[in-house]
């Protein structure tokens, strides 16, 4: 039997994985993917919770969050492309000009 | 069935928002239709649209009646912030218009721009106007609703626009790097905030802050709202650039085009604080006793780190970045003294609202001055670039000194009135320690706020005479900021009265 707790734990795990990915990985595309994982972890939690509460508003909100995540990914990719045009690299280790 | 009456009232409640959105779309069209004009037409359209929106926002403020329509809240507090945010947007438009003009001139007449230089390599100038308008709309939605998801979408609208604005110097590597850092940090912050919101929804079954007083918390699930609140605070602290989450601020503020830095330091912070006050007020109904301690620790860290780190900077923009961190600390101090026996009393937020207004004026003014400091190859914002400015451009230097003195908090300026309000609330509510810490750090801040003055007046003549002309839009914004800084400083009562009226709407 799969209960709400399983979903809570799964989404927490996914969220942690996403955070780790953002912090540890040096390739910007992987960082963007990790950000996507964050959003999807949230969506999973949202759907599970609203199903558990027996309410519809969470289901609707999930679509908004998907849209927001898509827009965010679009902007992120655009920034990566401009960075790549200037520096010919998308490794975070390569472009610490400002330091810190 | 469509309820016409309902639609009409919705239209009236959000009139400034609809105007701003419409203007943003028109700006996109204008930019497409007359691309050769270099963005001048778009600037004019955007400016007029914002002015009209400001007019209607002010009329709403005067009319006084509260209109709450479903997902839109239009109370006094919201209107106060709407006016403030539109003002910030207008000043930002003026600043960035001049910045583009100066950079354009520099790139046309000067040497070929260096690889790192922003000169002549900006994105289409008209896009900045559109982005500003949409960012302002996002800011309004960020606090003009009591539905947390609408707030979140507003936050994202604002953030997405600002990410692009930060990376606006497309060929400048520093700008791109700043955009990327801000994007990653901002997205993580948004995700933390959203995770908190969703967990809170799971715990209380509500997205609406105004319904929180009705919910019942069961003891065996009381840990859920606690985790949720911690996550939300983390998200807020990222956005507000408070100390455990401040490490991205100096880099991003340095790399972004100067007017955009001003916009981030004021607009984003104002909007996020507005929502923060709303959320803190609603959290009173949940068992979250530790929030006040968390806020106090954060205040102490922010004041110390912000002020001490600002001392060692050699770039004025970086210095102002740390200065904005410490000002966020003072603002948070103003909120954290509102806690009496575990409950947040929103009446203290009147001092915070006044501080936000004053802080916006002086910070935007300071960044407006820095927008003029453009050399052939780069933004000339090192401390060394200020040398002798008091002799080569006396007016500019005098105005910059005024803003620095105001940021420091010296009596005839708004900085003093604002800090006085915050500290007097702290003393009145028995937070003597925090008030003393605030005053000590203010004294420390004198070092780095007075350093530009020393550079401008007492470090000899400039090596070369820089171009002396100040573009008209920038002159306008400088005059506005300077007058506001002095006026709010010597005659603050009407504005404090406004802030108090607005603060009563939080409950």
XYZ file of C-alpha atoms in Angstrom:
607
model
C 0.000 0.000 0.000
C 1.447 3.332 -1.028
C 0.510 6.107 1.365
C 1.027 9.855 1.471
C 4.200 9.294 3.471
C 5.855 7.525 0.576
C 5.177 10.489 -1.639
C 6.438 12.908 0.992
C 9.674 10.967 1.334
C 10.104 10.515 -2.411
C 9.646 14.193 -3.119
C 11.989 15.140 -0.281
C 14.593 12.781 -1.744
C 14.148 14.228 -5.226
C 14.402 17.741 -3.854
C 17.617 16.901 -2.005
C 19.040 15.305 -5.133
C 18.203 18.429 -7.102
C 19.843 20.683 -4.520
C 22.944 18.494 -4.476
C 23.051 18.598 -8.256
C 22.917 22.396 -8.275
C 25.684 22.653 -5.694
C 28.035 19.890 -6.845
C 27.827 19.591 -10.631
C 30.041 21.876 -12.675
C 28.293 21.595 -16.029
C 25.681 24.304 -16.422
C 23.319 22.079 -18.381
C 23.327 19.566 -15.548
C 22.661 22.426 -13.131
C 19.647 23.415 -15.222
C 18.438 19.808 -15.175
C 18.804 19.753 -11.404
C 16.684 22.883 -11.176
C 14.054 21.061 -13.213
C 14.236 18.152 -10.756
C 13.551 20.624 -7.930
C 10.399 21.858 -9.630
C 9.217 18.332 -10.407
C 9.765 17.237 -6.817
C 7.522 20.078 -5.749
C 4.890 19.160 -8.306
C 4.881 15.554 -7.153
C 4.393 16.668 -3.563
C 1.650 19.055 -4.594
C -0.321 16.429 -6.499
C 0.056 13.862 -3.732
C -0.987 16.313 -1.054
C -3.992 17.664 -2.867
C -5.111 14.123 -3.694
C -4.708 13.255 -0.025
C -6.741 16.287 1.029
C -9.314 15.456 -1.616
C -9.197 18.941 -3.123
C -8.914 20.049 -6.714
C -7.088 23.373 -6.378
C -3.728 21.673 -5.962
C -4.187 19.840 -9.243
C -4.835 23.119 -11.041
C -1.869 24.793 -9.390
C 0.379 21.994 -10.649
C -0.170 23.239 -14.204
C 0.830 26.759 -13.214
C 3.998 25.436 -11.661
C 4.803 23.447 -14.798
C 4.403 26.615 -16.874
C 6.616 28.583 -14.529
C 9.251 25.842 -14.632
C 9.177 25.825 -18.436
C 9.614 29.601 -18.605
C 12.432 29.412 -16.107
C 14.203 26.720 -18.122
C 13.825 28.846 -21.252
C 15.510 31.836 -19.648
C 18.212 29.639 -18.164
C 19.064 28.081 -21.513
C 19.186 31.528 -23.115
C 21.661 32.681 -20.479
C 23.760 29.550 -21.008
C 23.836 30.182 -24.753
C 25.046 33.776 -24.347
C 27.667 32.609 -21.887
C 28.826 29.926 -24.294
C 29.086 32.404 -27.167
C 31.401 34.573 -25.122
C 33.555 32.005 -23.450
C 33.211 28.773 -25.456
C 32.670 26.838 -22.255
C 29.824 26.039 -19.927
C 31.813 24.722 -16.998
C 31.196 26.740 -13.875
C 34.814 26.269 -12.864
C 36.011 28.159 -15.917
C 34.417 31.513 -15.421
C 35.057 32.872 -11.992
C 36.102 36.313 -13.171
C 34.596 38.219 -10.325
C 35.588 35.745 -7.659
C 33.615 34.881 -4.593
C -22.700 32.872 -16.805
C -20.521 35.954 -16.608
C -21.105 38.331 -13.790
C -20.519 41.749 -15.315
C -20.542 43.549 -11.981
C -17.816 41.248 -10.750
C -15.657 41.845 -13.796
C -16.027 45.598 -13.448
C -14.987 45.576 -9.816
C -12.047 43.342 -10.681
C -11.094 45.840 -13.368
C -11.172 48.698 -10.882
C -9.286 46.809 -8.203
C -6.316 46.079 -10.430
C -6.352 49.083 -12.747
C -2.627 49.936 -12.408
C -1.752 46.319 -13.135
C -3.816 46.158 -16.307
C -2.356 49.451 -17.515
C 1.200 48.276 -16.882
C 0.608 44.936 -18.607
C -0.987 46.641 -21.593
C 1.868 49.119 -21.848
C 4.329 46.261 -21.742
C 2.642 44.601 -24.701
C 2.458 47.901 -26.592
C 6.167 48.392 -25.933
C 6.918 45.021 -27.484
C 4.948 46.078 -30.567
C 6.573 49.510 -30.718
C 9.991 47.957 -30.550
C 9.093 45.668 -33.432
C 7.589 48.410 -35.567
C 10.285 51.072 -35.160
C 13.468 49.150 -34.419
C 15.755 51.843 -35.868
C 14.996 54.466 -33.261
C 17.298 52.857 -30.737
C 14.562 52.415 -28.229
C 13.649 56.089 -27.788
C 10.029 55.567 -28.849
C 9.729 52.590 -26.532
C 11.145 54.534 -23.630
C 8.590 57.278 -24.164
C 5.690 54.816 -24.424
C 6.827 52.914 -21.363
C 7.365 56.063 -19.360
C 3.926 57.422 -20.201
C 2.267 54.102 -19.404
C 3.944 53.973 -16.038
C 3.020 57.567 -15.308
C -0.642 56.817 -16.064
C -0.528 53.700 -13.899
C 1.021 55.769 -11.116
C -1.780 58.304 -11.428
C -4.455 55.641 -11.063
C -2.583 53.954 -8.221
C -2.483 57.276 -6.418
C -6.170 57.842 -7.037
C -6.864 54.417 -5.559
C -4.791 55.365 -2.536
C -6.826 58.544 -2.042
C -10.196 56.876 -2.585
C -9.623 54.783 0.493
C -12.206 52.054 0.082
C -10.784 48.547 0.181
C -11.597 46.318 -2.742
C -10.856 42.657 -2.273
C -11.603 40.621 -5.362
C -11.050 36.922 -5.156
C -7.318 36.538 -5.758
C -6.571 40.251 -5.776
C -6.198 42.256 -2.580
C -6.371 45.996 -2.925
C -6.033 47.381 0.583
C -4.066 50.382 1.819
C -0.865 48.402 2.254
C -1.028 47.021 -1.263
C -1.648 50.466 -2.693
C 1.260 51.942 -0.746
C 3.544 49.324 -2.226
C 2.047 49.673 -5.713
C 2.869 53.384 -5.681
C 6.367 52.732 -4.344
C 7.117 50.014 -6.877
C 5.874 52.049 -9.834
C 8.019 54.972 -8.663
C 11.009 52.650 -8.591
C 10.181 51.402 -12.080
C 9.926 54.966 -13.394
C 13.249 56.001 -11.894
C 14.811 52.827 -13.259
C 13.539 53.672 -16.745
C 15.111 57.131 -16.512
C 18.407 55.722 -15.263
C 18.665 53.008 -17.871
C 17.673 55.369 -20.695
C 20.627 57.590 -19.829
C 22.920 54.626 -19.336
C 22.168 53.368 -22.835
C 22.622 56.794 -24.317
C 25.997 57.219 -22.649
C 27.184 53.756 -23.617
C 26.010 54.309 -27.185
C 27.909 57.573 -27.385
C 31.001 56.046 -25.889
C 31.017 53.167 -28.334
C 30.391 55.416 -31.315
C 33.187 57.842 -30.559
C 35.622 55.908 -28.457
C 38.038 53.132 -29.175
C 36.747 49.692 -30.129
C 35.245 48.179 -27.043
C 37.348 45.660 -25.237
C 36.311 42.095 -24.829
C 35.196 42.688 -21.284
C 33.643 46.046 -21.945
C 29.935 46.650 -22.105
C 30.240 49.536 -24.522
C 27.960 49.357 -27.524
C 27.197 45.731 -27.008
C 23.961 45.826 -25.149
C 20.815 44.013 -26.015
C 18.147 45.986 -27.857
C 17.519 48.953 -25.594
C 13.753 48.752 -26.010
C 13.619 45.348 -24.383
C 14.760 46.905 -21.144
C 11.552 48.945 -20.991
C 9.341 45.938 -21.632
C 11.199 43.886 -19.077
C 10.935 46.678 -16.521
C 7.184 46.911 -17.035
C 6.690 43.183 -16.677
C 8.983 43.078 -13.660
C 6.886 45.778 -12.016
C 3.703 43.816 -12.793
C 5.324 40.759 -11.214
C 6.252 42.795 -8.142
C 2.679 43.978 -7.767
C 1.326 40.441 -8.016
C 3.973 39.392 -5.535
C 2.225 41.267 -2.737
C -1.219 42.174 -4.098
C -2.725 38.807 -3.346
C -3.246 36.647 -0.316
C -3.119 33.473 -2.372
C 0.374 32.050 -2.024
C 0.474 30.592 -5.519
C -0.419 33.934 -7.086
C 2.337 35.463 -4.972
C 4.712 32.831 -6.241
C 3.810 33.416 -9.878
C 4.319 37.136 -9.319
C 7.706 36.371 -7.805
C 8.661 34.312 -10.830
C 7.411 36.950 -13.282
C 9.564 39.497 -11.532
C 12.581 37.221 -11.208
C 12.547 36.019 -14.813
C 12.473 39.599 -16.047
C 15.285 40.579 -13.702
C 17.464 37.594 -14.718
C 17.361 38.839 -18.290
C 18.014 42.421 -17.232
C 21.095 41.345 -15.292
C 22.497 39.654 -18.379
C 21.684 42.608 -20.566
C 25.264 43.449 -21.532
C 25.274 40.443 -23.786
C 28.927 40.538 -24.815
C 30.168 41.375 -21.360
C 31.280 38.200 -19.657
C 30.796 39.640 -16.191
C 27.201 40.466 -16.974
C 26.531 36.971 -18.274
C 28.214 35.399 -15.302
C 26.204 37.569 -12.939
C 23.016 36.575 -14.753
C 23.868 32.901 -14.456
C 24.683 33.156 -10.768
C 21.554 35.138 -10.068
C 19.514 32.698 -12.132
C 20.742 29.600 -10.311
C 20.515 31.183 -6.857
C 17.150 32.753 -7.587
C 15.714 29.508 -8.923
C 16.855 27.597 -5.860
C 15.324 30.301 -3.672
C 12.047 30.107 -5.578
C 12.068 26.335 -5.298
C 12.657 26.503 -1.530
C 9.849 29.001 -1.151
C 7.507 26.923 -3.285
C 8.369 23.723 -1.433
C 7.524 25.530 1.779
C 4.244 26.784 0.331
C 3.235 23.319 -0.818
C 4.169 21.735 2.517
C 2.147 24.417 4.269
C -0.728 23.585 1.957
C -0.371 19.958 2.952
C -0.364 20.867 6.632
C -3.220 23.348 6.726
C -5.064 22.613 3.481
C -5.041 26.264 2.430
C -3.148 28.441 -0.028
C -4.860 31.601 1.156
C -3.210 33.589 3.903
C -6.514 35.159 4.889
C -7.957 31.730 5.715
C -5.153 30.729 8.047
C -6.995 31.821 11.169
C -9.668 29.207 10.475
C -7.414 26.195 10.188
C -6.834 23.751 12.992
C -3.389 22.235 13.496
C -3.289 18.729 14.854
C -0.501 18.095 17.355
C 0.782 15.008 15.557
C 1.348 16.900 12.288
C 2.604 20.108 13.890
C 6.089 19.429 12.553
C 4.930 19.945 8.965
C 4.156 23.663 9.203
C 7.431 24.143 11.075
C 9.446 22.602 8.239
C 7.359 24.547 5.769
C 8.037 27.844 7.538
C 11.764 27.129 7.718
C 11.872 26.457 3.979
C 9.855 29.582 3.217
C 12.127 31.689 5.404
C 15.106 30.270 3.513
C 13.545 31.316 0.229
C 12.768 34.774 1.546
C 16.253 35.256 2.959
C 17.724 34.408 -0.437
C 15.517 36.952 -2.166
C 16.059 39.609 0.478
C 19.836 38.941 0.506
C 20.065 38.392 4.252
C 23.227 36.998 5.641
C 23.335 33.249 5.620
C 22.147 33.470 2.015
C 23.910 36.604 0.823
C 26.988 35.175 -0.929
C 25.645 35.760 -4.446
C 24.865 39.432 -3.892
C 28.229 41.190 -4.431
C 29.038 39.301 -7.626
C 25.615 39.790 -9.131
C 25.413 43.455 -8.177
C 28.863 44.091 -9.613
C 28.273 42.284 -12.872
C 24.823 43.637 -13.673
C 24.477 46.892 -15.637
C 24.493 49.711 -13.081
C 20.841 50.847 -13.389
C 19.711 47.227 -13.126
C 21.705 46.871 -9.925
C 19.787 49.811 -8.534
C 16.530 48.221 -9.602
C 17.440 44.917 -7.935
C 18.583 46.583 -4.746
C 15.323 48.483 -4.401
C 12.411 47.023 -6.353
C 13.008 43.357 -5.692
C 13.706 44.016 -2.037
C 10.658 46.232 -1.548
C 8.321 43.699 -3.134
C 9.795 40.768 -1.234
C 9.535 42.649 2.059
C 5.902 43.454 1.309
C 5.065 39.779 0.927
C 7.258 38.921 3.903
C 5.217 41.187 6.197
C 2.011 39.630 4.887
C 3.294 36.108 5.479
C 4.635 36.894 8.962
C 1.257 38.314 9.911
C -0.551 35.206 8.689
C 1.893 32.876 10.432
C 0.618 34.165 13.783
C -2.099 31.550 13.569
C 0.355 28.686 13.255
C 2.506 27.229 16.027
C 5.781 28.779 14.890
C 7.303 30.166 18.055
C 10.907 30.015 16.848
C 10.457 32.460 13.984
C 11.260 35.481 16.106
C 14.539 33.954 17.336
C 15.504 33.001 13.785
C 14.826 36.553 12.638
C 16.864 38.044 15.469
C 19.885 35.826 14.789
C 19.605 36.713 11.138
C 19.479 40.426 11.954
C 22.631 40.213 14.072
C 24.548 38.270 11.420
C 23.349 40.503 8.594
C 24.250 43.750 10.337
C 27.715 42.536 11.286
C 28.668 40.814 8.033
C 27.084 43.417 5.749
C 28.765 46.366 7.417
C 32.146 44.771 8.024
C 32.493 43.282 4.551
C 31.577 46.600 2.933
C 34.690 48.170 4.459
C 37.176 46.134 2.429
C 35.615 46.583 -1.024
C 37.392 48.555 -3.716
C 34.497 48.741 -6.150
C 31.704 51.183 -5.383
C 29.063 48.818 -6.749
C 30.314 46.009 -4.523
C 30.369 48.389 -1.582
C 26.782 49.367 -2.316
C 25.899 45.679 -2.603
C 27.086 45.071 0.948
C 25.421 48.303 1.975
C 22.130 46.982 0.608
C 22.659 43.777 2.577
C 23.087 45.745 5.775
C 20.065 47.886 4.983
C 18.038 44.714 4.572
C 19.352 43.891 8.034
C 17.985 47.146 9.452
C 14.648 46.464 7.760
C 14.514 42.976 9.227
C 15.402 44.486 12.604
C 12.313 46.639 12.227
C 10.211 43.529 11.664
C 11.791 41.309 14.294
C 11.024 43.799 17.077
C 7.352 43.282 16.286
C 7.329 39.985 18.142
C 5.645 40.154 21.513
C 5.354 36.792 23.271
C 5.613 34.827 20.045
C 3.062 36.822 18.055
C 3.949 39.255 15.297
C 2.400 42.663 15.716
C 2.165 44.190 12.224
C 1.795 47.746 13.527
C 5.605 48.011 13.729
C 5.736 47.658 9.971
C 4.913 51.368 9.558
C 8.551 52.185 10.358
C 9.652 49.508 7.885
C 7.412 50.903 5.154
C 8.839 54.381 5.653
C 12.360 52.961 5.668
C 11.672 51.123 2.403
C 10.488 54.325 0.745
C 13.497 56.304 1.944
C 15.946 53.529 1.164
C 14.593 53.259 -2.383
C 15.112 56.965 -3.026
C 18.674 57.117 -1.765
C 19.816 53.831 -3.309
C 18.308 54.581 -6.705
C 19.931 58.000 -6.550
C 23.336 56.531 -5.749
C 23.076 54.059 -8.610
C 21.856 56.831 -10.911
C 25.096 58.683 -10.223
C 27.093 55.537 -10.875
C 25.233 55.033 -14.191
C 27.005 58.125 -15.494
C 30.395 56.713 -14.602
C 31.004 55.020 -17.925
C 34.441 54.937 -19.473
C 35.468 53.809 -22.933
C 35.807 50.189 -22.144
C 33.968 49.550 -18.944
C 31.797 50.871 -16.207
C 34.172 53.030 -14.201
C 32.979 52.195 -10.735
C 36.191 51.557 -8.834
C 36.860 53.838 -5.896
C 39.881 55.145 -7.802
C 37.568 56.357 -10.575
C 35.964 58.752 -8.134
C 39.240 60.616 -7.575
C 38.801 64.329 -8.015
C 35.182 64.040 -9.112
C 34.391 66.891 -6.746
C 36.376 69.228 -9.012
C 35.675 67.818 -12.458
C 31.920 67.300 -11.968
C 30.948 69.228 -8.837
C 27.163 68.791 -9.090
C 27.364 65.049 -9.560
C 29.784 64.726 -6.674
C 27.618 66.852 -4.403
C 24.530 64.764 -5.143
C 26.452 61.537 -4.633
C 27.693 62.849 -1.294
C 24.104 63.598 -0.325
C 23.049 60.008 -1.062
C 26.026 58.583 0.812
C 25.264 60.745 3.845
C 21.665 59.672 3.679
C 22.574 55.985 3.458
C 24.727 56.558 6.517
C 21.812 58.168 8.322
C 22.844 61.725 9.102
C 20.040 64.004 10.376
C 18.840 66.302 7.621
C 18.277 63.351 5.279
C 15.720 60.582 5.068
C 18.258 57.994 6.180
C 18.169 59.470 9.664
C 14.385 59.698 9.886
C 14.034 56.103 8.697
C 16.629 54.663 11.055
C 15.222 56.706 13.915
C 11.798 55.170 13.311
C 13.147 51.622 13.326
C 15.327 52.080 16.406
C 12.626 53.869 18.376
C 10.268 50.937 17.791
C 13.036 48.576 18.885
C 13.568 50.488 22.126
C 9.847 50.859 22.760
C 9.285 47.116 22.415
C 12.202 46.281 24.709
C 14.754 45.119 22.146
C 17.501 47.350 23.530
C 20.293 44.983 22.465
C 19.251 44.984 18.825
C 18.871 48.763 18.834
C 22.362 49.220 20.271
C 23.790 46.800 17.733
C 22.063 48.747 14.970
C 23.583 51.997 16.171
C 27.064 50.522 16.520
C 26.964 49.097 13.016
C 25.720 52.440 11.726
C 28.828 54.028 13.182
C 30.965 51.353 11.489
C 29.234 52.083 8.203
C 30.429 55.678 8.381
C 33.843 54.453 7.238
C 32.738 53.080 3.908
C 30.048 55.657 3.213
C 32.445 58.544 3.768
C 35.252 56.975 1.741
C 33.759 58.050 -1.626
C 33.564 61.602 -0.260
C 37.239 61.497 0.665
C 38.106 60.137 -2.781
C 36.067 62.809 -4.520
C 37.272 65.845 -2.601
C 40.586 65.174 -0.871
C 42.584 62.906 -3.171
C 43.819 65.388 -5.712
C 42.705 66.218 -9.221
C 41.485 63.555 -11.655
C 43.996 62.003 -14.011
C 41.914 62.994 -17.014
C 38.831 65.111 -17.442
C 35.848 62.906 -18.103
C 32.898 63.889 -20.286
C 30.890 66.375 -18.297
C 27.400 66.071 -19.691
C 24.569 64.422 -17.783
C 21.699 63.187 -19.970
C 18.340 64.820 -19.314
C 16.470 61.690 -18.074
C 19.180 61.032 -15.543
C 19.105 64.640 -14.414
C 15.383 64.196 -13.814
C 15.840 61.105 -11.703
C 18.758 62.622 -9.781
C 16.757 65.722 -8.954
C 13.775 63.631 -7.911
C 15.844 61.383 -5.657
C 17.758 64.264 -4.111
C 14.612 66.255 -3.405
C 12.896 63.168 -1.993
C 15.868 62.396 0.238
C 15.875 65.890 1.701
C 12.113 66.349 1.809
C 11.478 63.025 3.527
C 14.296 63.912 5.891
C 13.210 67.343 7.072
C 9.442 66.916 6.787
C 8.702 63.201 7.131
C 5.370 63.432 8.933
C 3.000 63.162 5.935
C 4.878 60.127 4.682
C 5.052 58.502 8.101
C 1.326 59.089 8.276
C 0.933 57.339 4.906
C 3.040 54.427 6.130
C 0.985 54.137 9.298
C -2.258 54.085 7.322
C -0.793 51.368 5.126
C 0.472 49.349 8.084
C -2.977 49.180 9.650
C -4.102 47.113 6.664
C -1.924 44.198 7.776
C -3.919 42.098 10.165
